PDB file of C-alpha atoms in Angstrom:
ATOM      1  CA  MET A   1       0.000   0.000   0.000  1.00 32.00           C
ATOM      2  CA  ASN A   2       1.391   3.393  -0.977  1.00 33.00           C
ATOM      3  CA  ILE A   3       1.070   6.196   1.552  1.00 36.00           C
ATOM      4  CA  GLY A   4       1.808   9.404  -0.378  1.00 37.00           C
ATOM      5  CA  GLY A   5       5.264  10.911  -0.835  1.00 39.00           C
ATOM      6  CA  GLY A   6       6.924   7.598  -1.744  1.00 39.00           C
ATOM      7  CA  MET A   7       6.032   5.868   1.520  1.00 43.00           C
ATOM      8  CA  ALA A   8       5.086   2.193   1.478  1.00 41.00           C
ATOM      9  CA  LEU A   9       3.931   0.116   4.419  1.00 44.00           C
ATOM     10  CA  ALA A  10       4.345  -3.651   4.295  1.00 38.00           C
ATOM     11  CA  GLY A  11       4.709  -6.135   7.118  1.00 40.00           C
ATOM     12  CA  GLY A  12       4.835  -3.345   9.711  1.00 50.00           C
ATOM     13  CA  VAL A  13       7.812  -1.684   8.036  1.00 55.00           C
ATOM     14  CA  LEU A  14       7.500   1.841   6.677  1.00 56.00           C
ATOM     15  CA  SER A  15       9.783   2.510   3.696  1.00 54.00           C
ATOM     16  CA  LEU A  16      10.708   6.050   2.784  1.00 54.00           C
ATOM     17  CA  ALA A  17      12.973   7.190  -0.011  1.00 49.00           C
ATOM     18  CA  SER A  18      13.432  10.105  -2.338  1.00 46.00           C
ATOM     19  CA  ALA A  19      13.599   9.428  -6.065  1.00 46.00           C
ATOM     20  CA  ALA A  20      17.287  10.323  -6.018  1.00 45.00           C
ATOM     21  CA  CYS A  21      18.010   7.723  -3.359  1.00 48.00           C
ATOM     22  CA  LEU A  22      16.109   4.725  -4.700  1.00 49.00           C
ATOM     23  CA  SER A  23      19.300   3.022  -5.870  1.00 50.00           C
ATOM     24  CA  ALA A  24      20.931   3.244  -2.426  1.00 72.00           C
ATOM     25  CA  GLU A  25      20.425   0.662   0.289  1.00 91.00           C
ATOM     26  CA  PRO A  26      17.996   2.174   2.827  1.00 97.00           C
ATOM     27  CA  LEU A  27      19.165   2.580   6.398  1.00 98.00           C
ATOM     28  CA  ARG A  28      17.061   0.514   8.783  1.00 98.00           C
ATOM     29  CA  LEU A  29      15.600   2.443  11.726  1.00 98.00           C
ATOM     30  CA  VAL A  30      13.748   0.970  14.697  1.00 98.00           C
ATOM     31  CA  ASN A  31      11.323   2.960  16.810  1.00 97.00           C
ATOM     32  CA  LEU A  32      10.011   2.156  20.301  1.00 92.00           C
ATOM     33  CA  SER A  33       6.733   4.081  19.837  1.00 90.00           C
ATOM     34  CA  PRO A  34       3.858   3.242  17.464  1.00 93.00           C
ATOM     35  CA  LEU A  35       4.384   5.037  14.178  1.00 95.00           C
ATOM     36  CA  ASP A  36       0.844   6.421  13.966  1.00 94.00           C
ATOM     37  CA  ALA A  37       1.110   8.509  17.161  1.00 91.00           C
ATOM     38  CA  PRO A  38       0.836  12.231  16.313  1.00 92.00           C
ATOM     39  CA  ASN A  39       4.375  13.095  17.431  1.00 92.00           C
ATOM     40  CA  MET A  40       5.745  10.113  15.510  1.00 95.00           C
ATOM     41  CA  VAL A  41       3.924  11.243  12.348  1.00 96.00           C
ATOM     42  CA  ALA A  42       5.641  14.630  12.723  1.00 96.00           C
ATOM     43  CA  MET A  43       8.952  12.895  13.400  1.00 97.00           C
ATOM     44  CA  ARG A  44       8.625  10.806  10.232  1.00 97.00           C
ATOM     45  CA  ARG A  45       7.929  13.912   8.153  1.00 97.00           C
ATOM     46  CA  THR A  46      11.048  15.454   9.642  1.00 98.00           C
ATOM     47  CA  LEU A  47      13.107  12.337   8.965  1.00 98.00           C
ATOM     48  CA  ASP A  48      11.847  12.370   5.364  1.00 98.00           C
ATOM     49  CA  ALA A  49      13.213  15.887   4.907  1.00 98.00           C
ATOM     50  CA  VAL A  50      16.481  15.193   6.750  1.00 98.00           C
ATOM     51  CA  PHE A  51      17.289  11.991   4.856  1.00 98.00           C
ATOM     52  CA  ASP A  52      16.335  13.552   1.527  1.00 97.00           C
ATOM     53  CA  LYS A  53      18.636  16.513   2.185  1.00 97.00           C
ATOM     54  CA  ALA A  54      21.437  14.128   3.192  1.00 98.00           C
ATOM     55  CA  GLY A  55      20.972  12.057   0.025  1.00 97.00           C
ATOM     56  CA  LEU A  56      19.965   8.960   1.996  1.00 98.00           C
ATOM     57  CA  SER A  57      16.903   6.764   2.353  1.00 98.00           C
ATOM     58  CA  TYR A  58      15.522   4.713   5.211  1.00 98.00           C
ATOM     59  CA  THR A  59      12.947   2.258   6.469  1.00 98.00           C
ATOM     60  CA  ILE A  60      11.436   2.472   9.928  1.00 98.00           C
ATOM     61  CA  GLN A  61       9.795  -0.259  12.001  1.00 98.00           C
ATOM     62  CA  TYR A  62       8.020  -0.160  15.347  1.00 97.00           C
ATOM     63  CA  LEU A  63       9.078  -2.667  18.009  1.00 96.00           C
ATOM     64  CA  PRO A  64       8.344  -2.665  21.762  1.00 91.00           C
ATOM     65  CA  PRO A  65      11.071  -0.898  23.803  1.00 88.00           C
ATOM     66  CA  GLU A  66      12.993  -3.945  25.074  1.00 90.00           C
ATOM     67  CA  ARG A  67      13.095  -5.660  21.700  1.00 95.00           C
ATOM     68  CA  ALA A  68      13.915  -2.402  19.881  1.00 96.00           C
ATOM     69  CA  LEU A  69      16.924  -1.918  22.126  1.00 95.00           C
ATOM     70  CA  ALA A  70      18.128  -5.520  21.830  1.00 96.00           C
ATOM     71  CA  ASP A  71      17.792  -5.586  18.036  1.00 98.00           C
ATOM     72  CA  PHE A  72      19.562  -2.229  17.609  1.00 98.00           C
ATOM     73  CA  ILE A  73      22.491  -3.364  19.769  1.00 97.00           C
ATOM     74  CA  ALA A  74      22.612  -6.684  17.882  1.00 98.00           C
ATOM     75  CA  GLY A  75      22.997  -4.834  14.576  1.00 97.00           C
ATOM     76  CA  ARG A  76      19.624  -5.773  13.094  1.00 98.00           C
ATOM     77  CA  PHE A  77      18.932  -2.057  12.683  1.00 98.00           C
ATOM     78  CA  ASP A  78      21.182   0.835  11.682  1.00 98.00           C
ATOM     79  CA  GLY A  79      19.611   3.521  13.834  1.00 98.00           C
ATOM     80  CA  ASP A  80      16.975   4.581  16.350  1.00 98.00           C
ATOM     81  CA  PRO A  81      15.409   8.078  16.118  1.00 98.00           C
ATOM     82  CA  ASN A  82      13.747   8.097  19.521  1.00 96.00           C
ATOM     83  CA  ARG A  83      16.327   7.948  22.333  1.00 95.00           C
ATOM     84  CA  GLY A  84      17.378  10.422  24.988  1.00 93.00           C
ATOM     85  CA  PRO A  85      20.796  11.983  25.600  1.00 93.00           C
ATOM     86  CA  GLN A  86      21.742   9.268  28.096  1.00 92.00           C
ATOM     87  CA  PHE A  87      21.408   6.409  25.568  1.00 94.00           C
ATOM     88  CA  HIS A  88      25.200   5.946  25.605  1.00 94.00           C
ATOM     89  CA  ALA A  89      24.772   4.210  28.962  1.00 93.00           C
ATOM     90  CA  LEU A  90      22.839   1.439  27.213  1.00 94.00           C
ATOM     91  CA  PHE A  91      24.758   1.351  23.918  1.00 97.00           C
ATOM     92  CA  PRO A  92      28.198   2.979  24.347  1.00 97.00           C
ATOM     93  CA  ALA A  93      29.180   2.511  20.686  1.00 97.00           C
ATOM     94  CA  ALA A  94      26.095   4.284  19.305  1.00 98.00           C
ATOM     95  CA  ILE A  95      26.586   7.633  17.530  1.00 98.00           C
ATOM     96  CA  ARG A  96      24.358  10.555  18.521  1.00 98.00           C
ATOM     97  CA  VAL A  97      23.225  12.741  15.611  1.00 98.00           C
ATOM     98  CA  GLU A  98      23.011  16.425  16.510  1.00 97.00           C
ATOM     99  CA  PRO A  99      20.866  18.463  16.893  1.00 97.00           C
ATOM    100  CA  HIS A 100      17.864  16.834  18.609  1.00 97.00           C
ATOM    101  CA  LEU A 101      14.782  15.697  16.703  1.00 97.00           C
ATOM    102  CA  ARG A 102      12.134  16.267  19.347  1.00 96.00           C
ATOM    103  CA  THR A 103      11.549  16.934  23.045  1.00 96.00           C
ATOM    104  CA  ALA A 104       9.912  14.878  25.790  1.00 95.00           C
ATOM    105  CA  TRP A 105       8.325  16.465  28.854  1.00 96.00           C
ATOM    106  CA  TYR A 106       8.189  14.560  32.156  1.00 97.00           C
ATOM    107  CA  TYR A 107       5.402  14.750  34.723  1.00 97.00           C
ATOM    108  CA  ALA A 108       5.038  13.446  38.276  1.00 98.00           C
ATOM    109  CA  VAL A 109       1.430  12.299  38.710  1.00 98.00           C
ATOM    110  CA  SER A 110       0.242  11.734  42.268  1.00 98.00           C
ATOM    111  CA  ALA A 111      -2.746  11.709  44.604  1.00 97.00           C
ATOM    112  CA  SER A 112      -1.413  14.628  46.649  1.00 96.00           C
ATOM    113  CA  ALA A 113      -0.805  18.280  45.812  1.00 95.00           C
ATOM    114  CA  ASP A 114       2.113  18.137  48.273  1.00 96.00           C
ATOM    115  CA  VAL A 115       4.120  15.879  45.947  1.00 96.00           C
ATOM    116  CA  ARG A 116       5.984  18.452  43.843  1.00 96.00           C
ATOM    117  CA  PRO A 117       9.422  17.351  42.595  1.00 97.00           C
ATOM    118  CA  HIS A 118      11.383  19.940  40.626  1.00 96.00           C
ATOM    119  CA  SER A 119      14.091  17.715  39.146  1.00 97.00           C
ATOM    120  CA  TRP A 120      15.195  14.140  38.615  1.00 97.00           C
ATOM    121  CA  ALA A 121      17.280  14.475  41.786  1.00 97.00           C
ATOM    122  CA  ASP A 122      14.170  15.347  43.799  1.00 97.00           C
ATOM    123  CA  LEU A 123      12.628  11.980  42.930  1.00 98.00           C
ATOM    124  CA  GLY A 124      15.080  10.324  45.318  1.00 97.00           C
ATOM    125  CA  GLN A 125      12.855  11.131  48.283  1.00 97.00           C
ATOM    126  CA  TYR A 126       9.815   9.340  46.845  1.00 98.00           C
ATOM    127  CA  HIS A 127       8.525   5.856  46.111  1.00 98.00           C
ATOM    128  CA  ILE A 128       7.984   6.044  42.349  1.00 98.00           C
ATOM    129  CA  ALA A 129       6.553   4.061  39.449  1.00 98.00           C
ATOM    130  CA  PHE A 130       7.040   4.279  35.697  1.00 98.00           C
ATOM    131  CA  LEU A 131       6.169   2.211  32.657  1.00 94.00           C
ATOM    132  CA  ARG A 132       8.336  -0.872  32.234  1.00 92.00           C
ATOM    133  CA  GLY A 133      10.692  -0.593  29.253  1.00 86.00           C
ATOM    134  CA  LEU A 134      11.157   3.183  29.341  1.00 88.00           C
ATOM    135  CA  HIS A 135      14.926   3.119  29.464  1.00 88.00           C
ATOM    136  CA  GLY A 136      15.304   6.889  29.603  1.00 89.00           C
ATOM    137  CA  ILE A 137      13.333   7.137  32.849  1.00 94.00           C
ATOM    138  CA  ASP A 138      15.088   4.041  34.159  1.00 94.00           C
ATOM    139  CA  LEU A 139      18.517   5.618  33.647  1.00 93.00           C
ATOM    140  CA  LYS A 140      17.433   8.933  35.151  1.00 95.00           C
ATOM    141  CA  THR A 141      16.038   7.329  38.315  1.00 97.00           C
ATOM    142  CA  ARG A 142      18.754   4.840  39.254  1.00 96.00           C
ATOM    143  CA  HIS A 143      19.352   6.893  42.420  1.00 97.00           C
ATOM    144  CA  VAL A 144      15.780   6.283  43.624  1.00 98.00           C
ATOM    145  CA  ALA A 145      15.672   3.562  46.286  1.00 98.00           C
ATOM    146  CA  ARG A 146      12.070   2.445  45.714  1.00 98.00           C
ATOM    147  CA  ARG A 147      10.911   1.984  42.135  1.00 98.00           C
ATOM    148  CA  GLU A 148       8.054   0.023  40.576  1.00 98.00           C
ATOM    149  CA  MET A 149       7.666  -0.735  36.870  1.00 97.00           C
ATOM    150  CA  PRO A 150       4.084  -1.637  35.924  1.00 97.00           C
ATOM    151  CA  ALA A 151       3.127  -2.852  32.470  1.00 94.00           C
ATOM    152  CA  SER A 152       0.991   0.141  31.440  1.00 94.00           C
ATOM    153  CA  GLN A 153       0.696   3.888  31.962  1.00 94.00           C
ATOM    154  CA  ASP A 154      -2.824   3.343  33.253  1.00 97.00           C
ATOM    155  CA  ALA A 155      -1.616   0.935  35.933  1.00 97.00           C
ATOM    156  CA  CYS A 156       1.177   3.348  36.852  1.00 98.00           C
ATOM    157  CA  ILE A 157      -1.195   6.265  37.426  1.00 98.00           C
ATOM    158  CA  ARG A 158      -3.651   4.086  39.340  1.00 98.00           C
ATOM    159  CA  MET A 159      -0.829   2.973  41.662  1.00 98.00           C
ATOM    160  CA  ALA A 160      -0.229   6.633  42.479  1.00 98.00           C
ATOM    161  CA  LEU A 161      -3.922   7.393  42.984  1.00 98.00           C
ATOM    162  CA  ILE A 162      -4.407   4.552  45.485  1.00 98.00           C
ATOM    163  CA  ARG A 163      -1.107   5.574  47.132  1.00 97.00           C
ATOM    164  CA  ARG A 164       0.754   2.339  46.499  1.00 98.00           C
ATOM    165  CA  VAL A 165       3.483   4.707  45.318  1.00 98.00           C
ATOM    166  CA  ASP A 166       3.990   8.414  45.900  1.00 98.00           C
ATOM    167  CA  LEU A 167       4.006   9.255  42.220  1.00 98.00           C
ATOM    168  CA  CYS A 168       4.018   7.930  38.687  1.00 98.00           C
ATOM    169  CA  VAL A 169       6.519   9.394  36.214  1.00 98.00           C
ATOM    170  CA  VAL A 170       5.035   9.799  32.736  1.00 97.00           C
ATOM    171  CA  SER A 171       6.501  11.134  29.517  1.00 93.00           C
ATOM    172  CA  SER A 172       4.474  13.538  27.386  1.00 94.00           C
ATOM    173  CA  GLU A 173       4.919  14.397  23.704  1.00 92.00           C
ATOM    174  CA  THR A 174       3.946  18.052  24.275  1.00 92.00           C
ATOM    175  CA  ALA A 175       4.202  20.626  27.041  1.00 90.00           C
ATOM    176  CA  GLY A 176       1.041  21.238  29.053  1.00 90.00           C
ATOM    177  CA  ARG A 177      -0.567  17.806  28.586  1.00 92.00           C
ATOM    178  CA  TRP A 178       0.184  14.444  30.162  1.00 94.00           C
ATOM    179  CA  PRO A 179      -0.899  10.912  29.170  1.00 91.00           C
ATOM    180  CA  LEU A 180      -4.403   9.905  30.295  1.00 95.00           C
ATOM    181  CA  GLN A 181      -5.115  13.414  31.561  1.00 95.00           C
ATOM    182  CA  GLU A 182      -8.638  13.182  30.159  1.00 95.00           C
ATOM    183  CA  LYS A 183      -9.286  10.067  32.254  1.00 96.00           C
ATOM    184  CA  TYR A 184      -7.541  10.969  35.507  1.00 96.00           C
ATOM    185  CA  GLY A 185      -7.224  14.761  35.442  1.00 94.00           C
ATOM    186  CA  ASP A 186     -10.002  15.291  37.981  1.00 95.00           C
ATOM    187  CA  GLN A 187      -8.422  12.887  40.473  1.00 95.00           C
ATOM    188  CA  ALA A 188      -4.694  13.398  40.053  1.00 97.00           C
ATOM    189  CA  HIS A 189      -2.187  16.154  40.662  1.00 96.00           C
ATOM    190  CA  ALA A 190       0.478  16.462  37.965  1.00 96.00           C
ATOM    191  CA  VAL A 191       3.679  18.477  38.046  1.00 95.00           C
ATOM    192  CA  ALA A 192       5.956  19.002  35.045  1.00 95.00           C
ATOM    193  CA  PHE A 193       9.454  18.700  36.474  1.00 96.00           C
ATOM    194  CA  GLU A 194      11.836  18.219  33.524  1.00 95.00           C
ATOM    195  CA  HIS A 195      12.204  17.917  29.785  1.00 94.00           C
ATOM    196  CA  LEU A 196      14.784  16.065  27.710  1.00 94.00           C
ATOM    197  CA  ASN A 197      15.823  16.320  24.082  1.00 96.00           C
ATOM    198  CA  ILE A 198      15.375  13.171  22.002  1.00 96.00           C
ATOM    199  CA  TYR A 199      17.914  12.251  19.315  1.00 98.00           C
ATOM    200  CA  LEU A 200      18.496  10.075  16.286  1.00 98.00           C
ATOM    201  CA  TRP A 201      21.204   7.556  17.182  1.00 98.00           C
ATOM    202  CA  MET A 202      23.111   5.539  14.585  1.00 98.00           C
ATOM    203  CA  GLY A 203      24.956   2.267  14.994  1.00 98.00           C
ATOM    204  CA  PRO A 204      28.762   2.130  15.303  1.00 97.00           C
ATOM    205  CA  GLY A 205      29.224   1.242  11.633  1.00 95.00           C
ATOM    206  CA  GLN A 206      27.255   4.254  10.401  1.00 97.00           C
ATOM    207  CA  ARG A 207      29.669   7.136  11.066  1.00 98.00           C
ATOM    208  CA  ALA A 208      29.539   8.418   7.465  1.00 97.00           C
ATOM    209  CA  ALA A 209      25.734   8.412   7.438  1.00 98.00           C
ATOM    210  CA  ALA A 210      25.623  10.038  10.881  1.00 98.00           C
ATOM    211  CA  ASP A 211      27.891  12.857   9.672  1.00 98.00           C
ATOM    212  CA  LYS A 212      25.717  13.482   6.603  1.00 98.00           C
ATOM    213  CA  LEU A 213      22.551  13.484   8.675  1.00 98.00           C
ATOM    214  CA  SER A 214      24.036  15.794  11.290  1.00 98.00           C
ATOM    215  CA  LEU A 215      25.130  18.273   8.627  1.00 98.00           C
ATOM    216  CA  ALA A 216      21.642  18.245   7.097  1.00 98.00           C
ATOM    217  CA  MET A 217      19.970  18.683  10.473  1.00 98.00           C
ATOM    218  CA  ARG A 218      22.251  21.537  11.551  1.00 98.00           C
ATOM    219  CA  GLU A 219      21.482  23.414   8.338  1.00 98.00           C
ATOM    220  CA  MET A 220      17.747  22.813   8.761  1.00 97.00           C
ATOM    221  CA  ALA A 221      17.850  23.884  12.417  1.00 97.00           C
ATOM    222  CA  ALA A 222      19.669  27.097  11.520  1.00 97.00           C
ATOM    223  CA  ARG A 223      16.864  27.970   9.081  1.00 97.00           C
ATOM    224  CA  GLY A 224      14.118  27.041  11.547  1.00 96.00           C
ATOM    225  CA  GLU A 225      12.985  24.091   9.432  1.00 96.00           C
ATOM    226  CA  LEU A 226      13.314  21.462  12.162  1.00 96.00           C
ATOM    227  CA  GLN A 227      11.186  23.482  14.555  1.00 95.00           C
ATOM    228  CA  LYS A 228       8.591  24.160  11.863  1.00 96.00           C
ATOM    229  CA  LEU A 229       8.335  20.467  10.947  1.00 96.00           C
ATOM    230  CA  MET A 230       8.121  19.211  14.547  1.00 96.00           C
ATOM    231  CA  GLY A 231       5.890  22.041  15.820  1.00 95.00           C
ATOM    232  CA  PRO A 232       4.742  21.488  19.431  1.00 95.00           C
ATOM    233  CA  TYR A 233       6.782  18.294  19.721  1.00 95.00           C
ATOM    234  CA  ARG A 234      10.126  20.107  19.851  1.00 96.00           C
ATOM    235  CA  THR A 235      11.675  22.977  21.773  1.00 93.00           C
ATOM    236  CA  ASP A 236      15.123  24.504  21.650  1.00 86.00           C
TER     237      ASP A 236
END
């Protein structure tokens, strides 16, 4: 099935290529978030423009977080466009492509208005929960003595509301809104305490591609194109 602009979806893999790049072998990207989420749609449009400018093509496939990480490290994929600045701790040989693609905002959701962390460091005083498989939050909260990792965001927030934990840490794609706010907004207190930039990371054998992509992205950022393409899903 063709999806406009040269995109084709088959077997869960989205292929994207400019006409000039059809003869090149596409770089294989893996993504830990479903590709139809609004921020991921914006990210794919941005990747289209970046890869086209760099003279490259790519495919992108969604896999759950744990499998996405394992397959990237094993070399089954060439890159991952959806990892935080601390990803080196999980994959030291990976190459970070600058500047960042998007931004993630982090909220502490709790049953009490008195729970108001202002930083990752502040979380150390609380009993926290976060969605299993979110490696970025995992790495940022290693200093926290009591951590729970439920299987869904819904379960995480409910743990906070019944006070099994002090708070649930959730990641939001935009500032000012948090996941499941429509469902739990009347019951929960939520505090935005941090944001992190999210990057495209390439595998250790992709230095040349990483350099081309970084050059393209720096030029686009300087002209405001990255911000325009990502809209509310990115901040400088």
